[in-house]
């Protein structure tokens, strides 16, 4: 007998929609794009967990539903964020925290191999099943492009208007350009001694290295140092750059924990001059939570600050431990995605790890409650 899962309450948003993808309909009907790219970003700072797989599979499943309903070509882009901190130390002289990101600590070639090993197989399986093209872009590659750098240079000229939205606590959105000395790559985490001087078509960044003292790097459209930005600032530039293509709509697919931060990004974009339909199009996916309602966190569980939630399993924190084949894992994810997308009540909510475990392991049929 089929298990009756999930049981989802109504919400204001769900009550306004007939289908989960309706949340994208206003932008699709007013801009009539020639194609749509569903962009899903992930920090590649560890082994993928269930939350990562959930958002990635939902990006493919949502793209497929939009393609069928609106008849618009779709694709999925995996944005691999290799600027996450790999190691953090405190400078005893200044008391400032320094970080070296994955890109500087491991190098692009090693990280590309990790993406191929940990992420690409699932993407290939999802792509093949739904016949949706998928591409992968490392942040290291993205920040090198002329378009991204010109977008940042334009945005930074208006940073005074947006700075309190991007850093409400201090009003100083961090720009980190790691030390260019070969083999170094350290940068002040909070950029306390970093200064950005804008020229006509470039920026000169002055900073202080943990090991090599003061240094200077030029950031130009056609080259220069590694441009690392604090999370909200990076998203502002990334999403601002995506709006430049009038014929291809970018849908930013994010976990539900991004709902609150994206409000700040939208206000920052408005502060630098965007209006209405120029703001990013986003799809917020269900969040995986623990018994307390907190986001499922590998680091807190690993550090002993939170227990493994009831009803969960080790594979939820390390998808390599899934007790079956990758092919089966992809099929189960898409089956679960179909359930979550079958009704807005199921999609715009959070799920405990145990509930998602049941959805991945049992036959399901969707139900709603008034």
Tab-separated table of C-alpha atoms in Angstrom:
chain	number	residue	atom	x	y	z
A	1	UNK	CA	0.000	0.000	0.000
A	2	UNK	CA	1.329	3.423	-0.952
A	3	UNK	CA	2.508	5.616	1.889
A	4	UNK	CA	0.583	8.869	2.210
A	5	UNK	CA	3.418	11.406	2.087
A	6	UNK	CA	3.801	14.249	2.485
A	7	UNK	CA	0.980	16.022	4.302
A	8	UNK	CA	1.510	19.740	3.702
A	9	UNK	CA	-0.400	22.720	5.108
A	10	UNK	CA	-1.543	25.627	3.000
A	11	UNK	CA	0.424	28.887	2.953
A	12	UNK	CA	-0.112	32.352	1.535
A	13	UNK	CA	2.217	31.675	-1.394
A	14	UNK	CA	0.933	28.180	-2.098
A	15	UNK	CA	-2.642	29.477	-2.050
A	16	UNK	CA	-1.773	31.943	-4.830
A	17	UNK	CA	-0.321	29.268	-7.124
A	18	UNK	CA	-1.760	26.436	-9.144
A	19	UNK	CA	1.643	24.821	-9.621
A	20	UNK	CA	5.045	25.407	-8.063
A	21	UNK	CA	6.500	26.797	-11.307
A	22	UNK	CA	3.791	29.500	-11.312
A	23	UNK	CA	6.168	31.503	-9.129
A	24	UNK	CA	8.243	32.046	-12.304
A	25	UNK	CA	5.265	32.856	-14.557
A	26	UNK	CA	5.229	36.661	-14.076
A	27	UNK	CA	8.803	36.971	-15.361
A	28	UNK	CA	8.298	34.452	-18.173
A	29	UNK	CA	5.159	36.180	-19.435
A	30	UNK	CA	6.553	39.715	-19.291
A	31	UNK	CA	10.020	39.082	-20.740
A	32	UNK	CA	9.303	36.179	-23.154
A	33	UNK	CA	12.906	34.876	-23.099
A	34	UNK	CA	14.299	32.795	-25.932
A	35	UNK	CA	15.785	30.329	-23.429
A	36	UNK	CA	16.166	29.783	-19.694
A	37	UNK	CA	19.203	28.726	-17.691
A	38	UNK	CA	18.615	27.372	-14.197
A	39	UNK	CA	21.733	28.313	-12.203
A	40	UNK	CA	22.439	26.274	-9.079
A	41	UNK	CA	25.450	27.276	-7.008
A	42	UNK	CA	27.246	25.123	-4.461
A	43	UNK	CA	30.297	25.676	-2.293
A	44	UNK	CA	32.636	22.826	-3.161
A	45	UNK	CA	34.129	22.707	0.324
A	46	UNK	CA	33.272	19.144	1.170
A	47	UNK	CA	31.382	15.995	0.264
A	48	UNK	CA	27.861	16.582	-1.139
A	49	UNK	CA	25.032	15.976	1.323
A	50	UNK	CA	21.314	15.433	0.862
A	51	UNK	CA	20.494	19.144	0.816
A	52	UNK	CA	22.930	19.664	-2.054
A	53	UNK	CA	21.470	16.777	-4.054
A	54	UNK	CA	17.930	17.960	-3.344
A	55	UNK	CA	18.488	21.447	-4.755
A	56	UNK	CA	20.421	20.129	-7.741
A	57	UNK	CA	17.773	17.560	-8.688
A	58	UNK	CA	15.003	20.110	-8.212
A	59	UNK	CA	16.806	22.460	-10.606
A	60	UNK	CA	16.592	19.805	-13.323
A	61	UNK	CA	13.029	18.796	-12.466
A	62	UNK	CA	11.787	22.396	-12.379
A	63	UNK	CA	13.529	23.122	-15.676
A	64	UNK	CA	11.775	20.132	-17.224
A	65	UNK	CA	8.350	21.310	-16.000
A	66	UNK	CA	8.915	24.832	-17.303
A	67	UNK	CA	10.036	23.494	-20.677
A	68	UNK	CA	6.950	21.318	-20.995
A	69	UNK	CA	4.535	24.011	-19.872
A	70	UNK	CA	5.934	27.087	-21.601
A	71	UNK	CA	7.739	25.497	-24.538
A	72	UNK	CA	10.972	27.386	-23.848
A	73	UNK	CA	14.401	25.723	-24.255
A	74	UNK	CA	16.108	25.160	-20.889
A	75	UNK	CA	19.506	24.243	-19.521
A	76	UNK	CA	21.101	23.861	-16.095
A	77	UNK	CA	24.370	25.474	-15.007
A	78	UNK	CA	26.277	24.310	-11.949
A	79	UNK	CA	28.166	27.219	-10.406
A	80	UNK	CA	30.974	25.625	-8.379
A	81	UNK	CA	32.056	28.082	-5.698
A	82	UNK	CA	35.740	27.377	-5.128
A	83	UNK	CA	36.291	30.566	-3.118
A	84	UNK	CA	35.095	29.006	0.153
A	85	UNK	CA	37.704	29.155	2.939
A	86	UNK	CA	39.997	26.133	3.003
A	87	UNK	CA	41.938	27.269	6.064
A	88	UNK	CA	41.679	30.215	8.451
A	89	UNK	CA	44.361	31.520	10.813
A	90	UNK	CA	44.786	34.536	13.084
A	91	UNK	CA	47.683	36.901	12.468
A	92	UNK	CA	49.339	37.344	15.888
A	93	UNK	CA	50.616	40.804	14.912
A	94	UNK	CA	47.326	42.408	13.853
A	95	UNK	CA	44.772	40.040	15.384
A	96	UNK	CA	43.068	39.873	11.986
A	97	UNK	CA	41.810	36.597	10.570
A	98	UNK	CA	43.328	35.411	7.308
A	99	UNK	CA	41.938	32.842	4.937
A	100	UNK	CA	43.166	30.847	1.984
A	101	UNK	CA	40.367	29.704	-0.283
A	102	UNK	CA	40.080	26.310	-1.942
A	103	UNK	CA	41.105	27.844	-5.268
A	104	UNK	CA	44.408	29.074	-3.832
A	105	UNK	CA	45.067	26.114	-1.520
A	106	UNK	CA	44.359	23.309	-3.991
A	107	UNK	CA	44.528	24.905	-7.436
A	108	UNK	CA	42.037	24.855	-10.292
A	109	UNK	CA	43.170	21.499	-11.708
A	110	UNK	CA	42.693	19.634	-8.410
A	111	UNK	CA	39.321	21.264	-7.834
A	112	UNK	CA	38.184	20.417	-11.354
A	113	UNK	CA	39.067	16.782	-10.627
A	114	UNK	CA	37.036	16.926	-7.398
A	115	UNK	CA	34.028	18.332	-9.238
A	116	UNK	CA	34.345	15.586	-11.845
A	117	UNK	CA	34.467	12.966	-9.082
A	118	UNK	CA	31.866	14.282	-6.622
A	119	UNK	CA	29.346	16.241	-8.685
A	120	UNK	CA	29.528	15.540	-12.402
A	121	UNK	CA	28.279	11.901	-12.259
A	122	UNK	CA	24.964	12.957	-10.683
A	123	UNK	CA	24.606	15.891	-13.061
A	124	UNK	CA	25.249	13.613	-16.024
A	125	UNK	CA	22.639	11.142	-14.765
A	126	UNK	CA	20.007	13.853	-14.231
A	127	UNK	CA	20.855	15.454	-17.575
A	128	UNK	CA	20.518	12.164	-19.416
A	129	UNK	CA	17.207	11.236	-17.809
A	130	UNK	CA	15.516	14.554	-18.582
A	131	UNK	CA	17.418	15.416	-21.788
A	132	UNK	CA	18.492	18.761	-20.358
A	133	UNK	CA	21.897	20.185	-21.208
A	134	UNK	CA	24.115	20.866	-18.192
A	135	UNK	CA	27.299	22.916	-17.919
A	136	UNK	CA	29.721	23.514	-15.049
A	137	UNK	CA	31.447	26.810	-14.293
A	138	UNK	CA	33.983	27.280	-11.521
A	139	UNK	CA	33.935	30.612	-9.711
A	140	UNK	CA	37.635	30.919	-10.554
A	141	UNK	CA	36.660	30.887	-14.223
A	142	UNK	CA	33.685	33.195	-13.772
A	143	UNK	CA	35.621	35.911	-11.940
A	144	UNK	CA	38.213	35.953	-14.740
A	145	UNK	CA	35.692	36.841	-17.447
A	146	UNK	CA	35.579	40.349	-18.826
A	147	UNK	CA	31.820	40.538	-18.297
A	148	UNK	CA	32.018	39.655	-14.593
A	149	UNK	CA	34.848	42.131	-13.959
A	150	UNK	CA	33.184	44.974	-15.822
A	151	UNK	CA	30.011	44.271	-13.869
A	152	UNK	CA	31.949	44.449	-10.599
A	153	UNK	CA	33.695	47.674	-11.608
A	154	UNK	CA	30.326	49.285	-12.403
A	155	UNK	CA	28.781	48.024	-9.168
A	156	UNK	CA	31.712	49.145	-7.020
A	157	UNK	CA	31.294	52.712	-8.254
A	158	UNK	CA	27.901	52.668	-6.517
A	159	UNK	CA	29.031	50.737	-3.454
A	160	UNK	CA	28.307	53.618	-1.070
A	161	UNK	CA	24.619	53.354	-1.974
A	162	UNK	CA	24.523	49.596	-1.381
A	163	UNK	CA	27.076	48.983	1.353
A	164	UNK	CA	24.708	48.879	4.320
A	165	UNK	CA	22.511	46.329	2.541
A	166	UNK	CA	25.491	44.130	1.722
A	167	UNK	CA	26.996	44.427	5.206
A	168	UNK	CA	24.332	45.637	7.656
A	169	UNK	CA	26.634	45.136	10.646
A	170	UNK	CA	29.558	47.279	9.465
A	171	UNK	CA	28.766	48.849	6.077
A	172	UNK	CA	31.962	47.435	4.550
A	173	UNK	CA	31.321	44.752	1.899
A	174	UNK	CA	34.508	42.708	1.723
A	175	UNK	CA	36.654	42.685	-1.399
A	176	UNK	CA	39.402	40.100	-1.065
A	177	UNK	CA	42.235	39.868	-3.565
A	178	UNK	CA	44.664	37.179	-2.328
A	179	UNK	CA	48.389	37.826	-2.174
A	180	UNK	CA	49.797	37.190	-5.671
A	181	UNK	CA	53.128	35.817	-4.450
A	182	UNK	CA	53.500	32.335	-5.989
A	183	UNK	CA	52.424	29.653	-3.526
A	184	UNK	CA	50.832	32.149	-1.109
A	185	UNK	CA	47.219	33.196	-1.778
A	186	UNK	CA	46.365	34.407	1.728
A	187	UNK	CA	43.928	37.305	2.181
A	188	UNK	CA	42.450	39.107	5.166
A	189	UNK	CA	39.076	37.450	5.715
A	190	UNK	CA	37.338	40.702	6.595
A	191	UNK	CA	39.570	42.896	4.431
A	192	UNK	CA	40.255	45.354	7.245
A	193	UNK	CA	43.341	46.797	5.548
A	194	UNK	CA	42.158	46.400	1.955
A	195	UNK	CA	41.580	49.553	-0.077
A	196	UNK	CA	40.111	49.713	-3.578
A	197	UNK	CA	41.033	52.679	-5.777
A	198	UNK	CA	38.958	52.918	-8.948
A	199	UNK	CA	40.445	54.138	-12.211
A	200	UNK	CA	38.673	54.808	-15.501
A	201	UNK	CA	38.574	51.144	-16.490
A	202	UNK	CA	40.296	49.255	-13.691
A	203	UNK	CA	40.783	49.095	-9.936
A	204	UNK	CA	43.964	49.053	-7.888
A	205	UNK	CA	43.628	46.982	-4.729
A	206	UNK	CA	45.981	47.626	-1.803
A	207	UNK	CA	46.098	44.942	0.908
A	208	UNK	CA	48.403	43.357	3.493
A	209	UNK	CA	49.545	39.729	3.323
A	210	UNK	CA	49.958	37.456	6.311
A	211	UNK	CA	53.487	36.538	5.204
A	212	UNK	CA	54.608	39.164	2.652
A	213	UNK	CA	53.327	42.462	4.009
A	214	UNK	CA	51.726	45.193	1.847
A	215	UNK	CA	50.947	44.357	-1.786
A	216	UNK	CA	49.126	45.887	-4.725
A	217	UNK	CA	47.052	44.160	-7.416
A	218	UNK	CA	45.336	45.609	-10.479
A	219	UNK	CA	41.884	44.271	-11.348
A	220	UNK	CA	41.142	44.991	-15.021
A	221	UNK	CA	38.522	43.630	-17.431
A	222	UNK	CA	41.138	41.589	-19.259
A	223	UNK	CA	43.113	40.269	-16.291
A	224	UNK	CA	44.667	40.892	-12.910
A	225	UNK	CA	44.356	39.204	-9.553
A	226	UNK	CA	41.766	36.792	-8.194
A	227	UNK	CA	38.613	38.761	-7.331
A	228	UNK	CA	36.972	37.289	-4.242
A	229	UNK	CA	33.917	38.986	-2.740
A	230	UNK	CA	31.937	38.478	0.458
A	231	UNK	CA	28.919	36.249	-0.065
A	232	UNK	CA	26.172	38.867	-0.461
A	233	UNK	CA	28.423	41.076	-2.592
A	234	UNK	CA	29.391	38.127	-4.802
A	235	UNK	CA	25.746	37.284	-5.344
A	236	UNK	CA	24.935	40.867	-6.234
A	237	UNK	CA	27.609	40.894	-8.939
A	238	UNK	CA	26.768	37.385	-10.137
A	239	UNK	CA	23.053	38.123	-10.450
A	240	UNK	CA	23.640	41.585	-11.916
A	241	UNK	CA	25.862	40.030	-14.576
A	242	UNK	CA	23.177	37.462	-15.389
A	243	UNK	CA	20.560	40.149	-16.125
A	244	UNK	CA	22.614	41.520	-19.028
A	245	UNK	CA	21.465	38.781	-21.431
A	246	UNK	CA	18.021	39.957	-22.528
A	247	UNK	CA	17.243	36.820	-24.542
A	248	UNK	CA	18.263	34.211	-21.947
A	249	UNK	CA	16.559	34.351	-18.568
A	250	UNK	CA	18.676	33.214	-15.622
A	251	UNK	CA	16.729	31.538	-12.802
A	252	UNK	CA	18.803	31.359	-9.637
A	253	UNK	CA	17.979	28.090	-7.846
A	254	UNK	CA	18.744	28.300	-4.134
A	255	UNK	CA	18.088	26.493	-0.882
A	256	UNK	CA	15.400	27.916	1.355
A	257	UNK	CA	17.980	29.347	3.764
A	258	UNK	CA	18.767	31.969	1.107
A	259	UNK	CA	15.336	33.612	1.373
A	260	UNK	CA	16.452	36.051	4.052
A	261	UNK	CA	19.806	36.954	2.498
A	262	UNK	CA	18.296	37.527	-0.942
A	263	UNK	CA	16.110	40.296	0.487
A	264	UNK	CA	19.295	42.205	1.315
A	265	UNK	CA	20.732	41.539	-2.144
A	266	UNK	CA	17.552	42.836	-3.812
A	267	UNK	CA	17.649	46.010	-1.741
A	268	UNK	CA	21.315	46.469	-2.665
A	269	UNK	CA	20.487	46.015	-6.360
A	270	UNK	CA	17.701	48.569	-6.033
A	271	UNK	CA	20.100	50.958	-4.303
A	272	UNK	CA	22.516	50.867	-7.262
A	273	UNK	CA	19.738	51.531	-9.765
A	274	UNK	CA	17.849	48.369	-10.760
A	275	UNK	CA	14.072	48.436	-10.882
A	276	UNK	CA	11.200	45.990	-11.177
A	277	UNK	CA	11.767	43.320	-13.801
A	278	UNK	CA	15.533	43.928	-13.733
A	279	UNK	CA	15.787	42.203	-10.355
A	280	UNK	CA	16.919	38.554	-10.372
A	281	UNK	CA	14.535	35.656	-10.878
A	282	UNK	CA	14.938	33.067	-8.132
A	283	UNK	CA	13.485	29.709	-7.172
A	284	UNK	CA	13.867	28.814	-3.498
A	285	UNK	CA	13.841	25.074	-2.850
A	286	UNK	CA	12.753	23.218	0.301
A	287	UNK	CA	15.265	23.287	3.118
A	288	UNK	CA	16.432	20.181	4.989
A	289	UNK	CA	16.129	20.761	8.737
A	290	UNK	CA	16.824	18.900	11.965
A	291	UNK	CA	14.350	18.078	14.731
A	292	UNK	CA	14.896	21.563	16.187
A	293	UNK	CA	14.049	23.282	12.899
A	294	UNK	CA	17.658	24.284	12.229
A	295	UNK	CA	19.232	23.733	8.829
A	296	UNK	CA	20.912	20.339	8.564
A	297	UNK	CA	24.585	21.193	9.081
A	298	UNK	CA	27.404	18.756	8.397
A	299	UNK	CA	29.905	20.936	10.225
A	300	UNK	CA	27.845	21.191	13.436
A	301	UNK	CA	27.259	17.434	13.494
A	302	UNK	CA	30.908	16.720	12.673
A	303	UNK	CA	32.073	19.060	15.454
A	304	UNK	CA	29.733	17.461	17.989
A	305	UNK	CA	27.601	20.592	18.375
A	306	UNK	CA	24.464	18.927	17.007
A	307	UNK	CA	23.336	15.286	16.933
A	308	UNK	CA	22.472	13.307	13.843
A	309	UNK	CA	18.705	13.910	13.556
A	310	UNK	CA	16.188	11.171	14.277
A	311	UNK	CA	15.240	9.231	11.175
A	312	UNK	CA	18.342	10.294	9.278
A	313	UNK	CA	21.114	8.103	7.912
A	314	UNK	CA	24.854	8.563	7.319
A	315	UNK	CA	24.345	8.854	3.542
A	316	UNK	CA	22.414	12.082	4.092
A	317	UNK	CA	25.665	13.741	5.171
A	318	UNK	CA	27.815	11.946	2.602
A	319	UNK	CA	25.904	10.962	-0.527
A	320	UNK	CA	28.696	8.564	-1.516
A	321	UNK	CA	27.329	6.298	1.218
A	322	UNK	CA	23.950	5.886	-0.491
A	323	UNK	CA	23.180	2.133	-0.212
A	324	UNK	CA	22.716	1.552	-3.910
A	325	UNK	CA	23.871	2.652	-7.337
A	326	UNK	CA	24.214	6.198	-8.606
A	327	UNK	CA	21.555	5.374	-11.199
A	328	UNK	CA	19.110	4.432	-8.458
A	329	UNK	CA	20.029	7.541	-6.464
A	330	UNK	CA	19.267	9.803	-9.437
A	331	UNK	CA	15.949	8.020	-10.025
A	332	UNK	CA	14.915	8.356	-6.374
A	333	UNK	CA	15.820	12.053	-6.361
A	334	UNK	CA	13.716	12.711	-9.461
A	335	UNK	CA	10.833	10.692	-8.020
A	336	UNK	CA	11.010	12.804	-4.873
A	337	UNK	CA	11.289	15.994	-6.934
A	338	UNK	CA	8.110	15.019	-8.777
A	339	UNK	CA	6.285	14.723	-5.449
A	340	UNK	CA	7.574	18.054	-4.149
A	341	UNK	CA	6.699	19.817	-7.398
A	342	UNK	CA	3.266	18.200	-7.648
A	343	UNK	CA	1.699	20.810	-5.368
A	344	UNK	CA	2.930	24.246	-4.229
A	345	UNK	CA	2.123	23.201	-0.656
A	346	UNK	CA	4.760	20.491	-0.892
A	347	UNK	CA	7.389	22.677	-2.502
A	348	UNK	CA	7.355	25.907	-0.503
A	349	UNK	CA	8.127	24.437	2.909
A	350	UNK	CA	10.945	22.708	4.812
A	351	UNK	CA	11.439	18.996	5.442
A	352	UNK	CA	13.093	17.152	8.278
A	353	UNK	CA	15.901	14.812	7.337
A	354	UNK	CA	13.761	11.904	8.463
A	355	UNK	CA	10.849	12.945	6.251
A	356	UNK	CA	13.090	13.200	3.202
A	357	UNK	CA	14.563	9.840	4.085
A	358	UNK	CA	11.077	8.345	3.942
A	359	UNK	CA	10.371	10.073	0.641
A	360	UNK	CA	13.562	8.587	-0.769
A	361	UNK	CA	12.798	5.083	0.462
A	362	UNK	CA	9.027	4.590	0.258
A	363	UNK	CA	6.393	4.741	-2.475
A	364	UNK	CA	4.646	8.092	-2.283
A	365	UNK	CA	1.548	9.837	-3.398
A	366	UNK	CA	0.963	13.513	-2.723
A	367	UNK	CA	-1.788	14.808	-0.474
A	368	UNK	CA	-2.669	18.263	0.857
A	369	UNK	CA	-4.462	19.480	3.919
A	370	UNK	CA	-6.730	22.527	4.013
